[in-house]
PDB file of C-alpha atoms in Angstrom:
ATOM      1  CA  UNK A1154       0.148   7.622  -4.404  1.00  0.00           C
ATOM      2  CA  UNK A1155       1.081   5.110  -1.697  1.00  0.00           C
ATOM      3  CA  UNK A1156       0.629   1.107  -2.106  1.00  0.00           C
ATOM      4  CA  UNK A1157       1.409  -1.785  -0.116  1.00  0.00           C
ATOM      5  CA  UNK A1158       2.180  -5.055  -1.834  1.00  0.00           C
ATOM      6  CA  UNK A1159       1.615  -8.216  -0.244  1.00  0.00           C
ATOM      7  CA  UNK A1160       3.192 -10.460  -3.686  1.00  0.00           C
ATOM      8  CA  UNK A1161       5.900  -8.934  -5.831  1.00  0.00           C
ATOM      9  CA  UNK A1162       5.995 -11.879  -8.297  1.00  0.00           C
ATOM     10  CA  UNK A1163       5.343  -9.613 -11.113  1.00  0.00           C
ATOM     11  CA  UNK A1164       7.936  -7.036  -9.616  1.00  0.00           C
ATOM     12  CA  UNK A1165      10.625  -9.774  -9.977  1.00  0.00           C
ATOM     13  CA  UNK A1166       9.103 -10.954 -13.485  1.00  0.00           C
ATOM     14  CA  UNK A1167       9.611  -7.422 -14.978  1.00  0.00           C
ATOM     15  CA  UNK A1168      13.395  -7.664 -13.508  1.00  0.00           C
ATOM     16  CA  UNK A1169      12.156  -4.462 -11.045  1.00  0.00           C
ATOM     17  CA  UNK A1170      13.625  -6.838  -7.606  1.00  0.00           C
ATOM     18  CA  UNK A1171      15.911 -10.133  -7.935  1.00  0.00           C
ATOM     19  CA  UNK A1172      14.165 -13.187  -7.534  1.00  0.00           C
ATOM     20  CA  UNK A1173      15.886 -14.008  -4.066  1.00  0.00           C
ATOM     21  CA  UNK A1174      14.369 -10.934  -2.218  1.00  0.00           C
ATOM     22  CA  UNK A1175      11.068 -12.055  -3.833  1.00  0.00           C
ATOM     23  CA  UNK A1176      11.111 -15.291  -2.461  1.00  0.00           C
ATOM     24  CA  UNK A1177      12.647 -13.777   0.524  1.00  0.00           C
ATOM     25  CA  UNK A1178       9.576 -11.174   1.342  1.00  0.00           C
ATOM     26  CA  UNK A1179       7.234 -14.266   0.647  1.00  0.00           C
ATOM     27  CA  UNK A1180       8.438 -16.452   3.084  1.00  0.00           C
ATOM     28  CA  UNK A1181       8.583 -13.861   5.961  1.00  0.00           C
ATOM     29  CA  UNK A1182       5.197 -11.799   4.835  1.00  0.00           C
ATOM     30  CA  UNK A1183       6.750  -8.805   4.684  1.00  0.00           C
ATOM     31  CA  UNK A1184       4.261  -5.657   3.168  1.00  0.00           C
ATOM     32  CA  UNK A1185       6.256  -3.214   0.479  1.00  0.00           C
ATOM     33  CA  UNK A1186       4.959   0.162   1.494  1.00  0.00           C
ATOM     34  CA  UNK A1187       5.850   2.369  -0.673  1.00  0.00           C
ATOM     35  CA  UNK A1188       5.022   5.612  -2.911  1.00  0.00           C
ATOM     36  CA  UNK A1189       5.469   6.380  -6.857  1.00  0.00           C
ATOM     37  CA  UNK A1190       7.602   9.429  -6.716  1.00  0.00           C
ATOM     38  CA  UNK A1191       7.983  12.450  -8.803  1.00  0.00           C
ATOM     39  CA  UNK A1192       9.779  10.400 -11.871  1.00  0.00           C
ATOM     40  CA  UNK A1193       7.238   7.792 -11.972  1.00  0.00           C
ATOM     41  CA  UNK A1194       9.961   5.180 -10.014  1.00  0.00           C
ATOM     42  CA  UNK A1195       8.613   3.184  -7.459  1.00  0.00           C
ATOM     43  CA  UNK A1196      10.193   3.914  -3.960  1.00  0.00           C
ATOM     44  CA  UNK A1197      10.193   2.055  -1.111  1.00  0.00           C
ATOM     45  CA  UNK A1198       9.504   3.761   2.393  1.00  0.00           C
ATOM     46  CA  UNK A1199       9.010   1.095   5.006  1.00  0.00           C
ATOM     47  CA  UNK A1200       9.108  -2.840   4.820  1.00  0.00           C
ATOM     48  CA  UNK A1201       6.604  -3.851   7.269  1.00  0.00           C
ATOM     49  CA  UNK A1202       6.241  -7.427   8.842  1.00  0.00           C
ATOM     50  CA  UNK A1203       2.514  -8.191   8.315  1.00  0.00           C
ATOM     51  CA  UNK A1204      -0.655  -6.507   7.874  1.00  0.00           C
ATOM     52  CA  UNK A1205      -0.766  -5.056  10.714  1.00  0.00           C
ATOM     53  CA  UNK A1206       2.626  -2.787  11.143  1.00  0.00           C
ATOM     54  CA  UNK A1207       1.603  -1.991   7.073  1.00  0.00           C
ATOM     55  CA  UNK A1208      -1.111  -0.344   8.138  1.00  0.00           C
ATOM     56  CA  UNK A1209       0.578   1.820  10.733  1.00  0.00           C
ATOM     57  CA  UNK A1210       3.322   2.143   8.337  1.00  0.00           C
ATOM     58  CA  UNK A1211       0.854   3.692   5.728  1.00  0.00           C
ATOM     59  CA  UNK A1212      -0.507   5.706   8.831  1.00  0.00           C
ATOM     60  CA  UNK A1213       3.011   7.256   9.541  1.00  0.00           C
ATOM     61  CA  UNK A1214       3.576   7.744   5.639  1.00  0.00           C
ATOM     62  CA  UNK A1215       0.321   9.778   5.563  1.00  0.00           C
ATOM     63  CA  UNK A1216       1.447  11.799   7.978  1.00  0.00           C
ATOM     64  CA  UNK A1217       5.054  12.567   6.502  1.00  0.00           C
ATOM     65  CA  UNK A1218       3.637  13.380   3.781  1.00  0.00           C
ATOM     66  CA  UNK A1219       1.473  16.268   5.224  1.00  0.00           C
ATOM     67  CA  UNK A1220      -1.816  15.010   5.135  1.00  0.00           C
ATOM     68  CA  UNK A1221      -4.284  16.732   6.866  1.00  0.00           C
ATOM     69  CA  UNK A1222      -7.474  14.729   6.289  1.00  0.00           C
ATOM     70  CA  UNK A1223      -8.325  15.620   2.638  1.00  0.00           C
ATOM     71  CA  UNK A1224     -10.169  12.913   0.595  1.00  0.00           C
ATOM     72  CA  UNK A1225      -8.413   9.403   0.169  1.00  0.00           C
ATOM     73  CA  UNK A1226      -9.198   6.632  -2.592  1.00  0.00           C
ATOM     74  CA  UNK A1227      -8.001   3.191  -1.630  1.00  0.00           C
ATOM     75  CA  UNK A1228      -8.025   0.299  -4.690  1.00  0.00           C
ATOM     76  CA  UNK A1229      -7.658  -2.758  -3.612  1.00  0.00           C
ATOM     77  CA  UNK A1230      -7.036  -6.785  -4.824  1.00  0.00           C
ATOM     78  CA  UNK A1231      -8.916  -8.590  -2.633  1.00  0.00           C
ATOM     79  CA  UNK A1232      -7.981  -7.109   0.979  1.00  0.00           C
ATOM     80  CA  UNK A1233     -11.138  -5.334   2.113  1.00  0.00           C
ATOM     81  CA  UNK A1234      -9.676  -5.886   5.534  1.00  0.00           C
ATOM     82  CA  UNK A1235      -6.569  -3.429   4.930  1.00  0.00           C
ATOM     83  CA  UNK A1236      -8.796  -0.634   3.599  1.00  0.00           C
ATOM     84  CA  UNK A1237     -11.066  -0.555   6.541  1.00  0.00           C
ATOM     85  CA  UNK A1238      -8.168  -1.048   9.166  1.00  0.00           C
ATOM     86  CA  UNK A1239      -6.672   1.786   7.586  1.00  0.00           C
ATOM     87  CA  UNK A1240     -10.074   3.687   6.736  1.00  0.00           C
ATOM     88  CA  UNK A1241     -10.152   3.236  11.164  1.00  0.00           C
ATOM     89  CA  UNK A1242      -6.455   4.484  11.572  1.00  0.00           C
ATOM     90  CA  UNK A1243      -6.928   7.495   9.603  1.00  0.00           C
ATOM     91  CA  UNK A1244     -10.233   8.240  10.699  1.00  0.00           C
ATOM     92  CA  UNK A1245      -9.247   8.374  14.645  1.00  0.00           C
ATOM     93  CA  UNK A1246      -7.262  10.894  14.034  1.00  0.00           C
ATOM     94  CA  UNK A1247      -9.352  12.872  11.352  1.00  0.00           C
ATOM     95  CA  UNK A1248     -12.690  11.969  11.537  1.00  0.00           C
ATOM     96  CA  UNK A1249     -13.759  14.272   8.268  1.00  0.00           C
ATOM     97  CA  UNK A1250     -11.234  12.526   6.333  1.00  0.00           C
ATOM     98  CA  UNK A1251     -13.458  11.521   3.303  1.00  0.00           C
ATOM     99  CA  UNK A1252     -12.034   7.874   2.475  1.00  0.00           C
ATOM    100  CA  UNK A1253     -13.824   5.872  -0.361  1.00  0.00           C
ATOM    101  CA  UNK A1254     -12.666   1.908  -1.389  1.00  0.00           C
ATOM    102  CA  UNK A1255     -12.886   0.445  -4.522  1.00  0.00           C
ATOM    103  CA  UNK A1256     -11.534  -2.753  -5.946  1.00  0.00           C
ATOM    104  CA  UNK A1257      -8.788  -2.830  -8.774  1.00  0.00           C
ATOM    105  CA  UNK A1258      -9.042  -3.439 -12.176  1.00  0.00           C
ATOM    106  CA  UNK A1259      -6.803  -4.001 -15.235  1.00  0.00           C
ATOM    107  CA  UNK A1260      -3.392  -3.276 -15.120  1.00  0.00           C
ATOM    108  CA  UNK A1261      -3.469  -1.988 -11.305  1.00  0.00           C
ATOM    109  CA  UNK A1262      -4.766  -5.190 -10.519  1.00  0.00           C
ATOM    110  CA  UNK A1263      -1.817  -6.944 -12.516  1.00  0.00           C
ATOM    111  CA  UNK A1264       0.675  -4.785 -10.273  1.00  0.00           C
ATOM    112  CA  UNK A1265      -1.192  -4.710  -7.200  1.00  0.00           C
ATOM    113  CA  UNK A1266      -1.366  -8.491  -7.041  1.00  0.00           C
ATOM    114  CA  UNK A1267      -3.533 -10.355  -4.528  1.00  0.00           C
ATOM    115  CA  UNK A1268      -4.210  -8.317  -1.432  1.00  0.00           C
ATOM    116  CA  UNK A1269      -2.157  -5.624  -2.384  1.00  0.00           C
ATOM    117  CA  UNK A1270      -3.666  -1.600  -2.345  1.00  0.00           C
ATOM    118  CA  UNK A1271      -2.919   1.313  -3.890  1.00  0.00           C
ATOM    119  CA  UNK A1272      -3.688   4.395  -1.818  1.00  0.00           C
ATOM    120  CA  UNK A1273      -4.491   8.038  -3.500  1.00  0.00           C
ATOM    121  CA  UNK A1274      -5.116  11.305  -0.871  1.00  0.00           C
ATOM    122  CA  UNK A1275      -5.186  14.979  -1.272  1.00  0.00           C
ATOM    123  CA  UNK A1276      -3.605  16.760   1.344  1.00  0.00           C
TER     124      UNK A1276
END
């Protein structure tokens, strides 16, 4: 599982980041991309500087992560741009991946927060 948050209010509400870096990453749009790893903790991988470098930042992830254009589930809060950039990205470069989009709901949508995705593949 990879996401990308655009708001980390809640993040800082929970006590999960200090309230500085929140306000910090608002002011200067930067994207969390990260990953849930094996413990269920939420590690961060890149801190991209828009939409833009988030996508190719979730791109390059991909790819560390040794996908080879297996099926991919992006949820999204609002961002249908992100999915279909990235639905693009991944798609030049394996154009059998199977990649479906589907908003968020309940307590994704309470961590994703506005715009931000959460991004499920298979290998």
């Amino acid at each position: 599982l990879l996401f990308v948050l655009a708001k980390i209010d809640n993040l800082v509400k929970n006590g999960r980041v200090s309230k500085l870096l929140g306000k910090v990453i608002g002011l200067l749009n930067i994207r969390m991309v990260g990953r849930a790893s094996l413990d269920g903790q939420l590690e961060l991988l890149q801190k991209a500087r828009g939409q833009k470098k988030a996508v190719l930042a979730v791109v390059e992830e991909l790819e560390k992560a040794g996908y080879k254009g297996g099926r991919i589930t992006i949820a999204h809060r609002n961002n249908t741009k992100i999915c279909q950039q990235i639905s693009e990205k991944v798609k030049a470069v394996y154009p059998d991946a199977e990649i479906k989009t589907v908003p968020t709901s309940g307590l994704c949508s309470f961590y994703a927060e506005e715009e931000g995705i959460l991004l499920g593949y298979e290998c």
